[in-house]
Short mmCIF file of C-alpha atoms in Angstrom, two decimals:
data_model
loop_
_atom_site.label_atom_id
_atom_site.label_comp_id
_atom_site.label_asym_id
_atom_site.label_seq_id
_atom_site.Cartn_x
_atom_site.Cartn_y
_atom_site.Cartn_z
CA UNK H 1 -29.75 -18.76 59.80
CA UNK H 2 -26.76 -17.97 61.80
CA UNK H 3 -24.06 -16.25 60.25
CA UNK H 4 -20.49 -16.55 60.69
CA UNK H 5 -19.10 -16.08 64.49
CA UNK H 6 -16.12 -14.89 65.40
CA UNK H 7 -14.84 -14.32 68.78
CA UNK H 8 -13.19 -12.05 70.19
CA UNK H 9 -14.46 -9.20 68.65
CA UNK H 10 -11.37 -6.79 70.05
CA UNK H 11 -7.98 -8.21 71.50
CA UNK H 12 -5.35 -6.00 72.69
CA UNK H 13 -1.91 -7.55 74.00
CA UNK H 14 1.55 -7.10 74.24
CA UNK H 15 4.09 -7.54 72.10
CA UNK H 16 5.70 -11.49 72.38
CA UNK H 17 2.29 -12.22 73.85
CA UNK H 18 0.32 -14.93 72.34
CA UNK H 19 -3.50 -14.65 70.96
CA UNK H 20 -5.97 -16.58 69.43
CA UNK H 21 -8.69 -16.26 67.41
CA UNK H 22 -11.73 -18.56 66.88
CA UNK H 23 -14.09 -18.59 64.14
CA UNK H 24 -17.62 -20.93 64.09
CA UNK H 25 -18.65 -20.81 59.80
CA UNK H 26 -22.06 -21.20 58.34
CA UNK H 27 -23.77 -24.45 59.20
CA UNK H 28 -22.90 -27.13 56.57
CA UNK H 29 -20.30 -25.02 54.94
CA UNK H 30 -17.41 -27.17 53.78
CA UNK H 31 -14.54 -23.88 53.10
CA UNK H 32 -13.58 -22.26 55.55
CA UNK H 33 -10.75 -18.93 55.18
CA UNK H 34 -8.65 -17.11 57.58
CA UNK H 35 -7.61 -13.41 55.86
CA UNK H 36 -5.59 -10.25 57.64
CA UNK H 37 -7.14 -6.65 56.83
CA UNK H 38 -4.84 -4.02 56.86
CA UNK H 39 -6.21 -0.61 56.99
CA UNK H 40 -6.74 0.73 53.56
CA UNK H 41 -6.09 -2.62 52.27
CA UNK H 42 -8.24 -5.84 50.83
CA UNK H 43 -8.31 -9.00 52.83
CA UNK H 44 -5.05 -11.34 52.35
CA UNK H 45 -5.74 -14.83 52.69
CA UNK H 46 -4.22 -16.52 55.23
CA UNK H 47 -5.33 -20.11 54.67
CA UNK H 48 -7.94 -22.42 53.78
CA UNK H 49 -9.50 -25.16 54.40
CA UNK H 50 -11.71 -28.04 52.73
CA UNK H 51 -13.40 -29.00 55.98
CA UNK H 52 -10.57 -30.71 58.31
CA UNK H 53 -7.88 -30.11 55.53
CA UNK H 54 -5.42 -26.95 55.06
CA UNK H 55 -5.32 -26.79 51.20
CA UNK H 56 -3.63 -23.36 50.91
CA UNK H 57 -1.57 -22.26 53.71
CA UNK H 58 1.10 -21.08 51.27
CA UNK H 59 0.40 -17.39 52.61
CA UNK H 60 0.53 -18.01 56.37
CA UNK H 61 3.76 -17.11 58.40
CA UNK H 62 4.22 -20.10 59.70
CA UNK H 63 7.34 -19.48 61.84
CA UNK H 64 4.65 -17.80 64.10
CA UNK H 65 1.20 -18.59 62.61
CA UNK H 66 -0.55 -21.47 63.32
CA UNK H 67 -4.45 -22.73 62.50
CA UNK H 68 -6.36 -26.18 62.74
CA UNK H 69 -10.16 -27.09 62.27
CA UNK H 70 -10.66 -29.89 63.90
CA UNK H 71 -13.73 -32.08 63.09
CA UNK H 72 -13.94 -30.07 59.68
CA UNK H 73 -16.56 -27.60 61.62
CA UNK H 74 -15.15 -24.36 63.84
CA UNK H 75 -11.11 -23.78 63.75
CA UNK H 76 -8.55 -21.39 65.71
CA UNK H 77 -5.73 -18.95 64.30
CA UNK H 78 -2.87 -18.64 66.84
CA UNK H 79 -0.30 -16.12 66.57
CA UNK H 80 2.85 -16.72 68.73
CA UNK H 81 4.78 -14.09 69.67
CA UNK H 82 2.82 -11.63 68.17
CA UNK H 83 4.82 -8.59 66.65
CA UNK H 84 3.46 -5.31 66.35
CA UNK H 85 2.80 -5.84 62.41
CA UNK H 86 0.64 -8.39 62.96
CA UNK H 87 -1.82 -5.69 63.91
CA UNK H 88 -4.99 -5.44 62.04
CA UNK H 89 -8.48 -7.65 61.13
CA UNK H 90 -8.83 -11.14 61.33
CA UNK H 91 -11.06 -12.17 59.47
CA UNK H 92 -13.09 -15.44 58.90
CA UNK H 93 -15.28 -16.57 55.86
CA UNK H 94 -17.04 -19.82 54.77
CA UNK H 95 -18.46 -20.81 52.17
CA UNK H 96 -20.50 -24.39 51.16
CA UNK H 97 -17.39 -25.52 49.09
CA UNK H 98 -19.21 -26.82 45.90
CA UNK H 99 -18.82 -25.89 42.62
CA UNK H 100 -20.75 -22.67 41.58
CA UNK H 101 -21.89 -21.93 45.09
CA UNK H 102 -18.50 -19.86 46.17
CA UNK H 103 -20.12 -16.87 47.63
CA UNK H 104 -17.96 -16.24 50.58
CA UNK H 105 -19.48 -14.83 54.29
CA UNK H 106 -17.71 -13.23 56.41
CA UNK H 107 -17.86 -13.06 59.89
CA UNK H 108 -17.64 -9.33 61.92
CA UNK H 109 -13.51 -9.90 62.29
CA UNK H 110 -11.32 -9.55 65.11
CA UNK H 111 -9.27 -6.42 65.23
CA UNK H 112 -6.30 -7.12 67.24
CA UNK H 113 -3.59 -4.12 68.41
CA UNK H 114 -0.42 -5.42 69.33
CA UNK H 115 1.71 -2.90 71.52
CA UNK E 1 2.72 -7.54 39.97
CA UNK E 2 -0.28 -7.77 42.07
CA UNK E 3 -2.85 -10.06 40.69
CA UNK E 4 -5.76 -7.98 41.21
CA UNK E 5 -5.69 -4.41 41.00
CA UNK E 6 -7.78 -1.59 42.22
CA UNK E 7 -7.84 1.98 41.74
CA UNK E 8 -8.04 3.27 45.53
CA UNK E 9 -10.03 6.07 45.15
CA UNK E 10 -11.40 7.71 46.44
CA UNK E 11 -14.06 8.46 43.74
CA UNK E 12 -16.35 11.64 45.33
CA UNK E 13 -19.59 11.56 42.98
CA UNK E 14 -22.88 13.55 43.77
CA UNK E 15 -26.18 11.46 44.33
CA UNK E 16 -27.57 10.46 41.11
CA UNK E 17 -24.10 10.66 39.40
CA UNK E 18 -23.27 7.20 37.50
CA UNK E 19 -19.56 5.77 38.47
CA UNK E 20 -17.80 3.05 37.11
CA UNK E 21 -14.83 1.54 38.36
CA UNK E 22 -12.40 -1.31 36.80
CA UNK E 23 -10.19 -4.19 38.12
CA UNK E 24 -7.45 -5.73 36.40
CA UNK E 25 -6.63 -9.26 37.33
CA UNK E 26 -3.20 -10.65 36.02
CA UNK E 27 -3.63 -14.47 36.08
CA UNK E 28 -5.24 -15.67 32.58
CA UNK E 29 -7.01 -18.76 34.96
CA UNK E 30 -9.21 -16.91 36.50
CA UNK E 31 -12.52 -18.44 36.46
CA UNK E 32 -15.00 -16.87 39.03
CA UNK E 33 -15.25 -12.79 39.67
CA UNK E 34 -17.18 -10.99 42.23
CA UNK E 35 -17.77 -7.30 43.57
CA UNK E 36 -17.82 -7.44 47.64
CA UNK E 37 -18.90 -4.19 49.38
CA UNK E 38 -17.26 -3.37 52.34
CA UNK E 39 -18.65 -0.68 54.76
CA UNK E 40 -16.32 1.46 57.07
CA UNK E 41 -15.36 -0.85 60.02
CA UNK E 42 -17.48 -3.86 59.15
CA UNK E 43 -16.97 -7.18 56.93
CA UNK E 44 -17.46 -7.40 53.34
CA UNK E 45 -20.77 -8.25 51.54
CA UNK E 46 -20.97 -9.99 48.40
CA UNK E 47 -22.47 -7.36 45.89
CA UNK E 48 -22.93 -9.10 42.76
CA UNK E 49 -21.02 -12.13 40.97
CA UNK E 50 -19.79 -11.23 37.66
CA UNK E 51 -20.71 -12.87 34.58
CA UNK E 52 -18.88 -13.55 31.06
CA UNK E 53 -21.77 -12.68 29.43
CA UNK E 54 -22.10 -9.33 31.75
CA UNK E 55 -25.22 -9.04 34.66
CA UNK E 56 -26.99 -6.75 35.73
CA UNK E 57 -29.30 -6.16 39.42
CA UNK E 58 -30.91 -3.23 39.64
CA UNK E 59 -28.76 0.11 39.51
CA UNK E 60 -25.83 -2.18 39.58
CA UNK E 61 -24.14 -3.92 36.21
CA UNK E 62 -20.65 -5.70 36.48
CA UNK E 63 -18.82 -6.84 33.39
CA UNK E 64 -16.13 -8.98 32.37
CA UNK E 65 -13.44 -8.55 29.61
CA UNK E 66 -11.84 -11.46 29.56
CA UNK E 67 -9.59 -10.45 26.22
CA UNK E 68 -8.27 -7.77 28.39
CA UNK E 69 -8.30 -9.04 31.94
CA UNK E 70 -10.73 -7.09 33.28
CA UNK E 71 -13.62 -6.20 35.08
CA UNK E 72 -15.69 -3.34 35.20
CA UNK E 73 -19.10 -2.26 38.06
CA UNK E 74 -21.20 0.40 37.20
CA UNK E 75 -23.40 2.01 39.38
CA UNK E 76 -26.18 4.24 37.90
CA UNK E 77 -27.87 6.45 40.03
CA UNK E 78 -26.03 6.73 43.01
CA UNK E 79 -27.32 6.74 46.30
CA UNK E 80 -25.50 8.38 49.72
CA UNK E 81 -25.77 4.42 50.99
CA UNK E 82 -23.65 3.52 48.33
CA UNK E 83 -20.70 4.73 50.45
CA UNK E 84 -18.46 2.38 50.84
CA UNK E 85 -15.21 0.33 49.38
CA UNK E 86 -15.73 -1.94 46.78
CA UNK E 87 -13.83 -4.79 46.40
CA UNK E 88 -13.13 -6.96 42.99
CA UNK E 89 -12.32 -10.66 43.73
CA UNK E 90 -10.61 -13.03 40.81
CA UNK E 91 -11.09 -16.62 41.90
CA UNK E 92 -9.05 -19.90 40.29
CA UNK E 93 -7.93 -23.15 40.74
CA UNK E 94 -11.31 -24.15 42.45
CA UNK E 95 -11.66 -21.88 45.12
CA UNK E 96 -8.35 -20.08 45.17
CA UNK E 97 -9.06 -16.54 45.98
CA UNK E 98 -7.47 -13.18 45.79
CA UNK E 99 -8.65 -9.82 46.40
CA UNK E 100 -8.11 -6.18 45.57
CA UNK E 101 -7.51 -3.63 47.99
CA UNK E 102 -10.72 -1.64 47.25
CA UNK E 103 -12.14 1.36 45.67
CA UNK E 104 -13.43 3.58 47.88
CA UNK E 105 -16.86 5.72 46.93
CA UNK E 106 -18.27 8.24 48.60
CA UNK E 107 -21.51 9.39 47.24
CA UNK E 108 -21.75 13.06 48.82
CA UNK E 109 -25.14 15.27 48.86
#
């Protein structure tokens, strides 16, 4: 089974640039998460999503931040401008989204360095 | 506050050494726990879902004091490929997640 893809792997831009990131989950998995990984640090969730639907978003800057999953199945972050915090791993997880199955799986990331 | 906390690390133990480390959550509605592992430069792994009534898989137990908001993982008989940063994960609210920022271990010869 295919795991969770992310592409790109690596971005490097400019500051005020915009990037995007886009994440394909687990076949059939309903949840899908957006987190930032700062070095030394645990993932901090961005948002989620019950397949089309952002239920918790309350973490994403949204003056610059912006996501959608459209048809409930792969979904893009978008940061725009990018600022040279916003530096670090992007990374995606899914999970099947049913009660006592909420083992989360990552995909690789996207480690994006903002200059 | 933070609502789950780690100790960083990191914790240098020789192979075969038994290590525990803990995780304090803050929010009394947590439901769900779980130890990720998280190797240097890749994505985490789920290790092991913790239990109220404790579990155990192999060399690796996790346990869960709910009286005192915590949760423990020990590993017995540590290997060098235990290397890595361990993450503790409270989960409420169906599906609302936070985690720690890690405990690093490095098993060393």
């Amino acid at each position: 089974e295919a795991g969770v893809v992310q592409s790109p792997r690596y971005k490097i831009i400019e500051k005020k640039q915009p990037v995007a990131f886009w994440c394909n989950p687990i076949s059939g998995h309903n949840t899908l998460y957006w987190y930032r990984q700062n070095l030394g640090q645990g993932p901090e969730l961005l948002i989620r999503y019950e397949n089309e639907e952002a239920v918790d978003d309350s973490q994403l800057p949204k003056d610059r931040f912006s996501a959608e999953r459209l048809k409930g199945v792969d979904s893009t972050l978008k940061i725009q401008p990018a600022e040279l915090g916003d530096s670090a791993v992007y990374l995606c997880a899914s999970s099947p989204g049913r009660l006592g199955q909420e083992t989360q799986y990552f995909g690789p990331g996207t480690r994006l360095l903002v200059l | 506050r933070k609502e789950v906390e780690q100790d960083p690390g990191p914790f240098n133990v020789p192979e075969g050494a038994t290590v525990a480390f803990n995780c304090t959550y803050s929010n009394s509605a947590s439901q769900s726990f779980f130890w990720y592992r998280q190797d240097c430069r890749k994505e985490p792994k789920l290790l092991m879902s913790v239990y109220s009534s404790g579990n155990e898989d192999g060399r690796f137990t996790a346990q869960l004091n709910r009286a005192s908001q915590y949760i423990s993982l020990l590993i017995r008989d540590s290997k060098l490929s235990d290397s890595a940063t361990y993450l503790c994960v409270a989960q409420w609210s169906y599906q609302k997640v936070t985690f720690g920022t890690g405990t690093k271990l490095q098993v060393i010869p």
